[in-house]
Tab-separated table of C-alpha atoms in Angstrom:
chain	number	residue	atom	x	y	z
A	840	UNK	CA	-57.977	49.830	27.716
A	841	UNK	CA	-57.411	46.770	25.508
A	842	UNK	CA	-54.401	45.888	27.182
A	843	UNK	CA	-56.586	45.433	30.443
A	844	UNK	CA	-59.151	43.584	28.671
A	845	UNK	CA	-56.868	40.847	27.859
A	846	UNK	CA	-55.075	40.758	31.111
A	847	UNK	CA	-59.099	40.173	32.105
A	848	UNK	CA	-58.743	37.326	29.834
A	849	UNK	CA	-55.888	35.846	30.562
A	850	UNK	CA	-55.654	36.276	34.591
A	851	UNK	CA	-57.675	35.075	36.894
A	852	UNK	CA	-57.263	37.716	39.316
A	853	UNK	CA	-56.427	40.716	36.671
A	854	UNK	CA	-54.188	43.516	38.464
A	855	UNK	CA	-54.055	47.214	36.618
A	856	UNK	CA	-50.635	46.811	36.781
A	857	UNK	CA	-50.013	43.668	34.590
A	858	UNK	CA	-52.100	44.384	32.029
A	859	UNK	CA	-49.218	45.540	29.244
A	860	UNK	CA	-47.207	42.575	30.687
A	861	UNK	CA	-49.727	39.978	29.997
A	862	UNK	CA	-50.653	41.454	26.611
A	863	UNK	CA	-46.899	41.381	25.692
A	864	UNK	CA	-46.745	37.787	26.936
A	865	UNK	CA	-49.367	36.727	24.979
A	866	UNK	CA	-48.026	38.858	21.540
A	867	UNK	CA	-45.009	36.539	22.627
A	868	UNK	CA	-46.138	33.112	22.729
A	869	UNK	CA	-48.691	33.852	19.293
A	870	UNK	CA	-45.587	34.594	17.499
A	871	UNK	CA	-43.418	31.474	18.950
A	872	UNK	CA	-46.742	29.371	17.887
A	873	UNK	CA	-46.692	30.563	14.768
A	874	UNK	CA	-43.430	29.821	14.326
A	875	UNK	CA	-42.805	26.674	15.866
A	876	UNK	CA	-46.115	25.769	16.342
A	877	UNK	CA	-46.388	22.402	16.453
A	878	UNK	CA	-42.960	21.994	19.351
A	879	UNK	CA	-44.660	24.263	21.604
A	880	UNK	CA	-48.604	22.975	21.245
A	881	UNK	CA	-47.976	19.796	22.101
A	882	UNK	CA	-45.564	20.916	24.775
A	883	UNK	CA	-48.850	22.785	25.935
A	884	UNK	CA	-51.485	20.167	25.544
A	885	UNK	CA	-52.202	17.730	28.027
A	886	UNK	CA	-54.658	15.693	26.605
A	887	UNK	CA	-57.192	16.245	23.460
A	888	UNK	CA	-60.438	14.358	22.031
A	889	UNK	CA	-61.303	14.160	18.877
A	890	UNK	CA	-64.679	13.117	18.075
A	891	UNK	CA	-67.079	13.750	14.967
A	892	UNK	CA	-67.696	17.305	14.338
A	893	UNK	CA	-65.696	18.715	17.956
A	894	UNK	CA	-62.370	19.213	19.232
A	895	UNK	CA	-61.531	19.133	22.905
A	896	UNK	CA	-58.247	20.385	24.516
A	897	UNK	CA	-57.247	20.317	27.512
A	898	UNK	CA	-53.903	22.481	28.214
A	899	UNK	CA	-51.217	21.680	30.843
A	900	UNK	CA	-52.000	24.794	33.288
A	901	UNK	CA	-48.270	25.050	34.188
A	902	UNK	CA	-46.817	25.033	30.754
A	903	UNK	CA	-49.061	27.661	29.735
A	904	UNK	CA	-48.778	29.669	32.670
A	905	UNK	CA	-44.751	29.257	32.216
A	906	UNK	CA	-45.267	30.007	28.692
A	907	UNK	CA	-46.963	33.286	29.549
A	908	UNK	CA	-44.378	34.219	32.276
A	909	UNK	CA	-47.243	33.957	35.281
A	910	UNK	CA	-47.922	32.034	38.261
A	911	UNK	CA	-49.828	28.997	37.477
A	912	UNK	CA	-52.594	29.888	39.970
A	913	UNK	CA	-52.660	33.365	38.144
A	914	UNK	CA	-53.981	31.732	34.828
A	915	UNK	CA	-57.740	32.187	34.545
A	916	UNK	CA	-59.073	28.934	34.527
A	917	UNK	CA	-61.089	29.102	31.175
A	918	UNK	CA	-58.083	29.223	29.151
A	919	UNK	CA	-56.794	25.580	30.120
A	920	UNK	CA	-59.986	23.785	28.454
A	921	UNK	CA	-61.127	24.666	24.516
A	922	UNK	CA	-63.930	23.348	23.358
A	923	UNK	CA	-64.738	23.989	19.235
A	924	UNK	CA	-66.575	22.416	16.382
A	925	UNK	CA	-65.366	21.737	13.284
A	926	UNK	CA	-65.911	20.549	9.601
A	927	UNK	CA	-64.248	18.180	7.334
A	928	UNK	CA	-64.299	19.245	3.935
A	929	UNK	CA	-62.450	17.287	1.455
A	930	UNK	CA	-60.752	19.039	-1.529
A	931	UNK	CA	-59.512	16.692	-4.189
A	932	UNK	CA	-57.441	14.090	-2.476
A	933	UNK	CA	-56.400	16.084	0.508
A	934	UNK	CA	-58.687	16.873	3.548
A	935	UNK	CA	-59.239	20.072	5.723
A	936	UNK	CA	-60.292	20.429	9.052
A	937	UNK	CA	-62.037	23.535	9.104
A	938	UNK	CA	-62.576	25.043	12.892
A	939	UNK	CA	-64.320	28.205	13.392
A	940	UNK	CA	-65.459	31.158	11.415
A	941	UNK	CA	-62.252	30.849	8.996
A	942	UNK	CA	-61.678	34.119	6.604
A	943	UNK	CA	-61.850	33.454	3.422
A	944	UNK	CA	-58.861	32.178	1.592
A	945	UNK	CA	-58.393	31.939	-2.443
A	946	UNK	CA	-57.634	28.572	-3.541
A	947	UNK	CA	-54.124	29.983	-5.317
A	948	UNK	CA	-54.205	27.486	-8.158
A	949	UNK	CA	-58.072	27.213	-8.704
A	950	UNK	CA	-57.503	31.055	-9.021
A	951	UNK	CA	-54.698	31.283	-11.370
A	952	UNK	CA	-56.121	28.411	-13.632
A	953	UNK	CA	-59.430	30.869	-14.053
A	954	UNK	CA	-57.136	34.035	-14.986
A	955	UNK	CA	-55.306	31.827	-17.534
A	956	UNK	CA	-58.343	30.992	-18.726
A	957	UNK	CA	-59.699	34.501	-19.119
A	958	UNK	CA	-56.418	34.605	-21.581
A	959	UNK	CA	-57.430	31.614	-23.442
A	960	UNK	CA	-60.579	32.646	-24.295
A	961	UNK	CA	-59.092	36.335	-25.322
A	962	UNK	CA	-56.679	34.757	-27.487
A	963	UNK	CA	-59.625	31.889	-29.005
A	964	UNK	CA	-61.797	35.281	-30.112
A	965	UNK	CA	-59.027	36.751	-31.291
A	966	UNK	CA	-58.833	34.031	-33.982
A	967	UNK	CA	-55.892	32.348	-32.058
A	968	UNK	CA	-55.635	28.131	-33.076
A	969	UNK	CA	-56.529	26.135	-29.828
A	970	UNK	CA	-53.111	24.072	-31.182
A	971	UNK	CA	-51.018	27.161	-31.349
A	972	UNK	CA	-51.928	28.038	-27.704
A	973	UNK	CA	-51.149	24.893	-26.333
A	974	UNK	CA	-47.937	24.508	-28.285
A	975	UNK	CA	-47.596	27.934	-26.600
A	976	UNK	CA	-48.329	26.560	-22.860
A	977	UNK	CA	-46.483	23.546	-23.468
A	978	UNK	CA	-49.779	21.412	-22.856
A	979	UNK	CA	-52.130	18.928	-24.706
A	980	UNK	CA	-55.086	20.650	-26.563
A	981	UNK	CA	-57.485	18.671	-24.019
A	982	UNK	CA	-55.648	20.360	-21.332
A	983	UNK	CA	-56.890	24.192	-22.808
A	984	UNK	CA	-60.111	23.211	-24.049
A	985	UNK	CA	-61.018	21.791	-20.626
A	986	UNK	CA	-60.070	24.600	-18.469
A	987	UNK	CA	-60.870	27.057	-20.566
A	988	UNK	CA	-64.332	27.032	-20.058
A	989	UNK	CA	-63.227	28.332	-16.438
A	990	UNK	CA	-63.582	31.614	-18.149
A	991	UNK	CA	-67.293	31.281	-19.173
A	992	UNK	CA	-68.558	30.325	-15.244
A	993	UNK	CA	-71.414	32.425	-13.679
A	994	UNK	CA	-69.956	35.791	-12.455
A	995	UNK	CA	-71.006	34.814	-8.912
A	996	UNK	CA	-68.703	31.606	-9.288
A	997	UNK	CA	-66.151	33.480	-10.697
A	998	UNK	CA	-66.088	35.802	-8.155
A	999	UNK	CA	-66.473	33.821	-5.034
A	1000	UNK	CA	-63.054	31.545	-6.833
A	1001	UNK	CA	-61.379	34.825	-6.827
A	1002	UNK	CA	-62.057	35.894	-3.445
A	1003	UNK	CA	-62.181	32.507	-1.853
A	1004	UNK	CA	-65.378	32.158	-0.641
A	1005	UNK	CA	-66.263	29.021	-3.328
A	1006	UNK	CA	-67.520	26.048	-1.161
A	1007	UNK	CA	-64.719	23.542	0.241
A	1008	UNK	CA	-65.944	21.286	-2.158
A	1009	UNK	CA	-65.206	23.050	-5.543
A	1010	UNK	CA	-62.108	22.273	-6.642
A	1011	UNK	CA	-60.315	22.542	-9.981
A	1012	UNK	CA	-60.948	18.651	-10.892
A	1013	UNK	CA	-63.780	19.038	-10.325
A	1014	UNK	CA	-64.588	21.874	-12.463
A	1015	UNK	CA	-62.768	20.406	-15.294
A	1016	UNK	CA	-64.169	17.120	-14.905
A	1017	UNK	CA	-68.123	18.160	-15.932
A	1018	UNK	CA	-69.405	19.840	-18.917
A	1019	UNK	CA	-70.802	23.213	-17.489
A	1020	UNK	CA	-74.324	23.982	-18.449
A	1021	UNK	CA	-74.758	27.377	-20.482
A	1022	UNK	CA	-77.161	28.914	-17.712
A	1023	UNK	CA	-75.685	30.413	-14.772
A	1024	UNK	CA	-78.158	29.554	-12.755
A	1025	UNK	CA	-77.760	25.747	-13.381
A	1026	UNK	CA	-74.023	26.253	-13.207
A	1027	UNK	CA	-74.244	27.774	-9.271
A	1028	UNK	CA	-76.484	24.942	-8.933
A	1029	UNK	CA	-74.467	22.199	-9.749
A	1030	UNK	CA	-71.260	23.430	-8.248
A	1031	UNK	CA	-73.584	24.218	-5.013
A	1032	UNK	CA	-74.169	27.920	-4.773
């Protein structure tokens, strides 16, 4: 049944027996755009607009048809126009366009600078020198004092880092770069939770 549903998708006039053709057509050309994405979209696109807050795109009916191993006038015409909104977050010095309801993904160094920190502050109450620990890490002692308070955030911040769900916005400079209040509740608010 959900091979015919996207053989409803993808054809414009859906046939019973295509269905597992289409769907295998389709597993095809995701995995060649994931691969060699960027060859194949633009051999794809025909035109695209970018304007504040949208994307439009505008596909090349016969590519993608050919792509999908059907008949141009087989290709349900919804697929050859995308319409979608997006956001611009920036994250330090780099930017990311973020389109659509985007799973949650764990900012990999954000992440493993708050489980180092967790050690840090293990070692500090175990009676370990802040010197001795950065000798350790190969680091300055600024370096370990300022992230180390990483391991003292609001549970809720803590958690959302680990998981990924911490706004665009919150990034490891800018964690290090403030004092953090004591309060949790003025922490979340200043980092914007």
């Amino acid at each position: 049944m959900q091979d015919a549903a996207a053989a409803h998708q993808v054809l414009a006039q859906p046939e019973a027996g295509s269905a597992e053709a289409v769907q295998t057509s389709v597993a095809d050309l995701v995995t060649r755009l994931l691969g060699h994405g960027c060859q194949i979209g633009a051999a794809l696109l025909a035109k695209g607009k970018l304007a504040r807050g949208q994307i439009d795109l505008e596909f090349n009916p016969k590519t993608l048809a050919s792509a999908l191993g059907i008949a141009a006038d087989h290709l349900h015409p919804d697929l050859t126009h995308v319409t979608a909104s997006f956001d611009l977050c920036r994250r330090g010095v780099e930017a990311k366009v973020i389109a659509g309801d985007m799973a949650p993904q764990p900012d990999p160094h954000l992440r493993s600078m708050l489980i180092r920190a967790h050690g840090w502050a293990r070692d500090l109450k175990a009676g370990v020198q802040l010197m001795e620990i950065a000798r350790r890490e190969s680091v300055p002692d600024a370096f370990i004092r300022t992230r180390a308070q990483l391991a003292f955030l609001s549970p809720k911040i803590q958690t959302a880092i680990l998981d990924g769900s911490q706004p665009p916005e919150l990034t490891l400079k800018r964690l290090v770069s403030v004092t953090h209040p004591l309060e949790w509740s003025e922490q979340e608010r200043l980092f914007g939770f």
